[in-house]
């Protein structure tokens, strides 16, 4: 469904993503992990064409169902966003206009892509919010974003992103601003969307626990480069890159004393090549 081929992204003359490749298949969840500043958010913003000021893709290909996205006009990308792929942002409040009700924003989102009455948009919003386990969907539709809790706002943002039934959902740190119990509810919501609608998800996070629970494939980023890629069990049980091992060692474990871990000393940003360890698992090896 989504192919990213040897993509380079820079802000001005500063590289932010280097020679990055990945693929997301139908109904797959791909998790991208790495520390802050590793290029995760830049990657997903590059895919949907919403790079921050000064950001630009310098080379590579991004294909959605085989259709090239790089070079499309803003008008063409506006037709694709929402209808074929949608994005959930790190701060759920940023998905909403603070001076419009959630119901009004459902209507505005839907009418961009098809003719629809306010009543039809309202009914569809109620249905979506009901699927996301809201006890009182009508109250949420009548509310302004600031009247909702962080967890409710995040689930409403997911519903808004799914309003036009996109086949691909890009999720940029969707749980980082939430408390632990609400994080679990959000993760379950995303899994239910995948199972019920066959939605593919590209998930960006620094939380290894989230991708361990959700992802079919995991990519590990450091310094703008993907340093390891593989099926979930390959990454979690047979990690090969020193940075991946450091991430896994840093996960707090219940029921025992913390013995510390060896921090990653750097690397991964120079020239090198992918070394394939299996048909689905490779690691970046510097020359």
Coordinates of C-alpha atoms in Angstrom, one line a residue:
X1 CA 0.0 0.0 0.0
X2 CA 2.7 2.5 1.0
X3 CA 6.3 2.3 -0.4
X4 CA 9.1 4.7 0.7
X5 CA 12.2 4.3 -1.4
X6 CA 15.5 5.8 -0.5
X7 CA 14.0 9.0 0.6
X8 CA 16.2 11.9 1.8
X9 CA 14.6 14.9 3.6
X10 CA 16.3 18.1 4.7
X11 CA 15.5 21.3 6.5
X12 CA 17.5 23.9 4.5
X13 CA 20.8 22.2 4.1
X14 CA 20.6 20.1 7.2
X15 CA 19.7 16.4 6.6
X16 CA 16.8 15.1 8.7
X17 CA 16.1 11.7 7.0
X18 CA 18.7 9.7 5.1
X19 CA 18.2 7.1 2.4
X20 CA 15.1 5.7 4.2
X21 CA 13.1 2.8 2.7
X22 CA 10.1 1.0 4.1
X23 CA 6.8 -0.6 3.0
X24 CA 3.4 -0.9 4.7
X25 CA 1.1 -3.7 3.4
X26 CA -2.6 -4.0 3.5
X27 CA -3.9 -4.2 7.1
X28 CA -0.4 -4.1 8.4
X29 CA 0.8 -2.1 11.4
X30 CA 4.4 -0.8 11.0
X31 CA 6.0 0.8 14.0
X32 CA 8.9 3.3 13.8
X33 CA 10.8 3.8 17.0
X34 CA 13.7 6.0 18.0
X35 CA 14.7 8.8 20.3
X36 CA 13.5 12.4 19.9
X37 CA 15.2 14.0 16.9
X38 CA 15.8 10.8 15.1
X39 CA 13.6 11.8 12.1
X40 CA 10.4 9.8 12.9
X41 CA 8.0 12.7 12.7
X42 CA 9.7 14.2 9.7
X43 CA 9.3 10.8 7.9
X44 CA 5.5 10.7 8.4
X45 CA 5.1 14.4 7.7
X46 CA 7.0 13.8 4.5
X47 CA 4.7 11.0 3.5
X48 CA 1.5 13.1 3.9
X49 CA 3.1 16.3 2.5
X50 CA 3.0 18.4 5.7
X51 CA 6.7 19.1 6.4
X52 CA 7.3 22.1 8.6
X53 CA 8.7 25.3 7.2
X54 CA 12.0 24.8 5.4
X55 CA 11.6 21.1 5.0
X56 CA 11.8 19.5 1.6
X57 CA 12.3 16.0 0.1
X58 CA 15.6 16.1 -1.8
X59 CA 15.4 12.6 -3.4
X60 CA 13.7 9.3 -3.4
X61 CA 10.1 8.0 -4.1
X62 CA 6.9 7.8 -2.0
X63 CA 4.2 5.6 -3.6
X64 CA 0.6 5.2 -2.3
X65 CA -1.0 2.2 -4.1
X66 CA 1.7 2.6 -6.7
X67 CA 1.0 6.3 -7.3
X68 CA 3.9 8.7 -6.8
X69 CA 3.2 11.4 -4.2
X70 CA 6.3 13.5 -4.5
X71 CA 5.8 16.4 -6.8
X72 CA 2.0 16.5 -6.5
X73 CA 0.4 20.0 -6.1
X74 CA -1.1 21.0 -2.8
X75 CA -4.5 20.8 -4.4
X76 CA -3.9 17.2 -5.4
X77 CA -2.5 16.3 -2.0
X78 CA -5.6 17.8 -0.3
X79 CA -7.8 15.3 -2.2
X80 CA -5.6 12.4 -1.0
X81 CA -5.5 13.5 2.6
X82 CA -8.5 12.3 4.5
X83 CA -9.9 10.2 1.7
X84 CA -7.0 7.8 1.1
X85 CA -4.7 8.5 4.0
X86 CA -5.1 10.5 7.2
X87 CA -2.9 11.6 10.1
X88 CA -3.2 11.6 13.9
X89 CA -0.9 14.2 15.5
X90 CA 1.0 14.0 18.8
X91 CA -1.1 16.6 20.5
X92 CA -4.8 15.7 19.8
X93 CA -5.9 19.3 20.3
X94 CA -3.9 20.3 17.2
X95 CA -6.3 18.2 15.1
X96 CA -9.2 20.5 15.9
X97 CA -10.3 24.1 15.4
X98 CA -10.7 25.3 19.0
X99 CA -13.7 27.6 18.1
X100 CA -15.8 24.9 16.3
X101 CA -17.6 22.0 17.8
X102 CA -16.5 18.5 17.1
X103 CA -19.7 17.8 15.1
X104 CA -19.1 20.9 12.9
X105 CA -15.6 19.7 12.2
X106 CA -16.9 16.3 11.2
X107 CA -19.2 18.0 8.7
X108 CA -16.4 20.2 7.3
X109 CA -14.1 17.2 6.9
X110 CA -16.6 15.1 5.1
X111 CA -17.8 17.8 2.7
X112 CA -14.3 18.4 1.4
X113 CA -14.4 14.9 -0.2
X114 CA -18.1 14.4 -1.1
X115 CA -21.5 15.9 -1.1
X116 CA -23.1 15.4 2.3
X117 CA -25.7 17.0 4.5
X118 CA -25.2 18.2 8.0
X119 CA -27.6 15.5 9.2
X120 CA -25.7 12.7 7.4
X121 CA -22.4 14.0 8.8
X122 CA -23.9 14.1 12.3
X123 CA -25.1 10.5 12.0
X124 CA -21.8 9.3 10.7
X125 CA -20.0 11.1 13.5
X126 CA -22.2 9.5 16.1
X127 CA -21.6 6.0 14.5
X128 CA -17.8 6.5 14.5
X129 CA -17.7 7.8 18.1
X130 CA -19.9 4.9 19.2
X131 CA -17.4 2.5 17.6
X132 CA -14.7 4.1 19.6
X133 CA -16.5 3.4 22.9
X134 CA -17.8 6.9 23.8
X135 CA -20.6 6.6 26.3
X136 CA -22.4 9.7 25.0
X137 CA -21.4 10.4 21.3
X138 CA -24.0 13.2 21.0
X139 CA -22.4 15.2 23.9
X140 CA -19.0 14.8 22.3
X141 CA -20.3 16.0 18.9
X142 CA -21.8 19.1 20.6
X143 CA -18.6 19.8 22.6
X144 CA -15.7 22.1 21.8
X145 CA -12.3 20.3 21.9
X146 CA -11.2 22.1 25.1
X147 CA -14.3 20.6 26.8
X148 CA -12.9 17.1 26.3
X149 CA -10.3 15.3 28.3
X150 CA -7.0 14.4 26.7
X151 CA -8.0 10.8 26.1
X152 CA -11.4 11.7 24.7
X153 CA -9.8 14.3 22.5
X154 CA -7.4 11.7 21.1
X155 CA -10.1 9.2 20.4
X156 CA -12.2 12.0 18.7
X157 CA -9.2 12.9 16.6
X158 CA -8.9 9.2 15.5
X159 CA -12.6 9.2 14.6
X160 CA -12.1 12.4 12.6
X161 CA -9.1 10.9 10.8
X162 CA -11.2 7.8 9.9
X163 CA -14.3 9.8 8.8
X164 CA -13.7 9.2 5.1
X165 CA -12.5 5.6 5.6
X166 CA -8.8 6.1 4.5
X167 CA -6.9 2.9 3.8
X168 CA -3.8 4.3 5.5
X169 CA -3.5 6.0 8.9
X170 CA -0.3 7.8 9.9
X171 CA 0.0 8.1 13.7
X172 CA 2.6 10.4 15.1
X173 CA 3.2 9.7 18.8
X174 CA -0.6 9.1 19.4
X175 CA -0.1 8.0 23.0
X176 CA 2.8 10.2 24.3
X177 CA 0.6 13.0 25.8
X178 CA -1.8 10.5 27.6
X179 CA -1.7 8.8 30.9
X180 CA -1.0 5.1 31.0
X181 CA -4.6 3.9 31.2
X182 CA -5.7 6.1 28.4
X183 CA -2.7 5.0 26.3
X184 CA -3.9 1.4 26.6
X185 CA -7.4 2.4 25.5
X186 CA -6.0 4.4 22.5
X187 CA -3.8 1.4 21.5
X188 CA -6.8 -0.9 21.6
X189 CA -8.8 1.6 19.6
X190 CA -6.2 1.5 16.8
X191 CA -6.1 -2.3 16.8
X192 CA -9.9 -2.5 16.5
X193 CA -9.8 -0.1 13.5
X194 CA -7.2 -2.3 11.8
X195 CA -9.3 -5.5 12.5
X196 CA -12.7 -4.0 11.6
X197 CA -11.8 -1.9 8.6
X198 CA -8.5 -3.4 7.4
X199 CA -6.8 -0.1 7.9
X200 CA -3.0 0.0 7.5
X201 CA -1.2 2.0 10.1
X202 CA 2.2 3.6 10.1
X203 CA 2.9 4.3 13.8
X204 CA 5.7 6.6 15.0
X205 CA 6.6 6.4 18.7
X206 CA 9.5 6.3 21.2
X207 CA 7.6 3.7 23.3
X208 CA 8.9 0.2 22.6
X209 CA 6.1 -1.2 24.7
X210 CA 3.5 0.2 22.3
X211 CA 5.1 -1.3 19.2
X212 CA 5.8 -4.6 20.9
X213 CA 2.0 -4.9 21.5
X214 CA 0.8 -3.5 18.1
X215 CA 3.3 -3.7 15.3
X216 CA 3.7 -6.4 12.6
X217 CA 7.0 -4.9 11.5
X218 CA 9.3 -2.5 13.4
X219 CA 11.8 0.0 12.0
X220 CA 14.4 1.5 14.3
X221 CA 15.7 5.0 13.5
X222 CA 18.8 6.8 14.8
X223 CA 20.3 10.1 13.4
X224 CA 17.8 10.2 10.5
X225 CA 18.7 6.8 9.3
X226 CA 16.8 3.4 9.6
X227 CA 19.4 1.3 11.4
X228 CA 17.4 -1.9 11.7
X229 CA 14.2 -3.3 10.2
X230 CA 12.4 -6.6 10.8
X231 CA 9.3 -8.5 11.8
X232 CA 8.3 -7.7 15.4
X233 CA 9.7 -10.9 17.0
X234 CA 12.9 -10.6 15.0
X235 CA 13.5 -7.1 16.4
X236 CA 12.4 -7.9 20.0
X237 CA 14.1 -11.3 20.3
X238 CA 17.0 -11.1 17.8
X239 CA 18.0 -7.4 17.6
X240 CA 21.3 -6.9 15.9
X241 CA 22.1 -3.2 16.0
X242 CA 23.7 -1.8 19.1
X243 CA 21.2 1.1 19.3
X244 CA 18.2 -1.3 19.1
X245 CA 19.7 -3.3 21.9
X246 CA 20.1 -0.2 24.0
X247 CA 16.5 0.8 23.4
X248 CA 15.3 -2.7 24.5
X249 CA 17.6 -2.7 27.6
X250 CA 16.1 0.7 28.6
X251 CA 12.6 -0.6 29.0
X252 CA 11.7 -0.7 32.7
X253 CA 10.7 -4.1 33.9
X254 CA 8.3 -4.9 36.8
X255 CA 9.3 -7.2 39.6
X256 CA 13.0 -6.6 39.8
X257 CA 15.7 -4.1 40.6
X258 CA 17.0 -1.8 37.9
X259 CA 20.5 -2.7 37.0
X260 CA 21.0 0.0 34.4
X261 CA 21.9 -0.4 30.7
X262 CA 24.7 0.5 28.4
X263 CA 23.9 3.7 26.5
X264 CA 24.4 3.7 22.7
X265 CA 27.7 5.4 21.9
X266 CA 26.7 6.7 18.4
X267 CA 27.1 5.7 14.8
X268 CA 24.6 4.8 12.1
X269 CA 25.0 8.2 10.4
X270 CA 27.9 7.4 8.1
X271 CA 28.2 5.5 4.9
X272 CA 27.4 1.8 5.0
X273 CA 25.0 -0.8 3.7
X274 CA 22.1 -3.1 4.7
X275 CA 23.1 -6.5 5.9
X276 CA 20.2 -9.0 5.5
X277 CA 19.9 -11.4 8.4
X278 CA 16.7 -13.1 7.0
X279 CA 14.1 -12.4 4.2
X280 CA 12.5 -9.7 6.5
X281 CA 15.3 -8.6 8.8
X282 CA 18.2 -6.3 8.0
X283 CA 20.6 -4.2 10.0
X284 CA 22.7 -1.1 8.9
X285 CA 26.4 -1.8 9.0
X286 CA 28.8 1.1 8.7
X287 CA 31.8 0.7 6.4

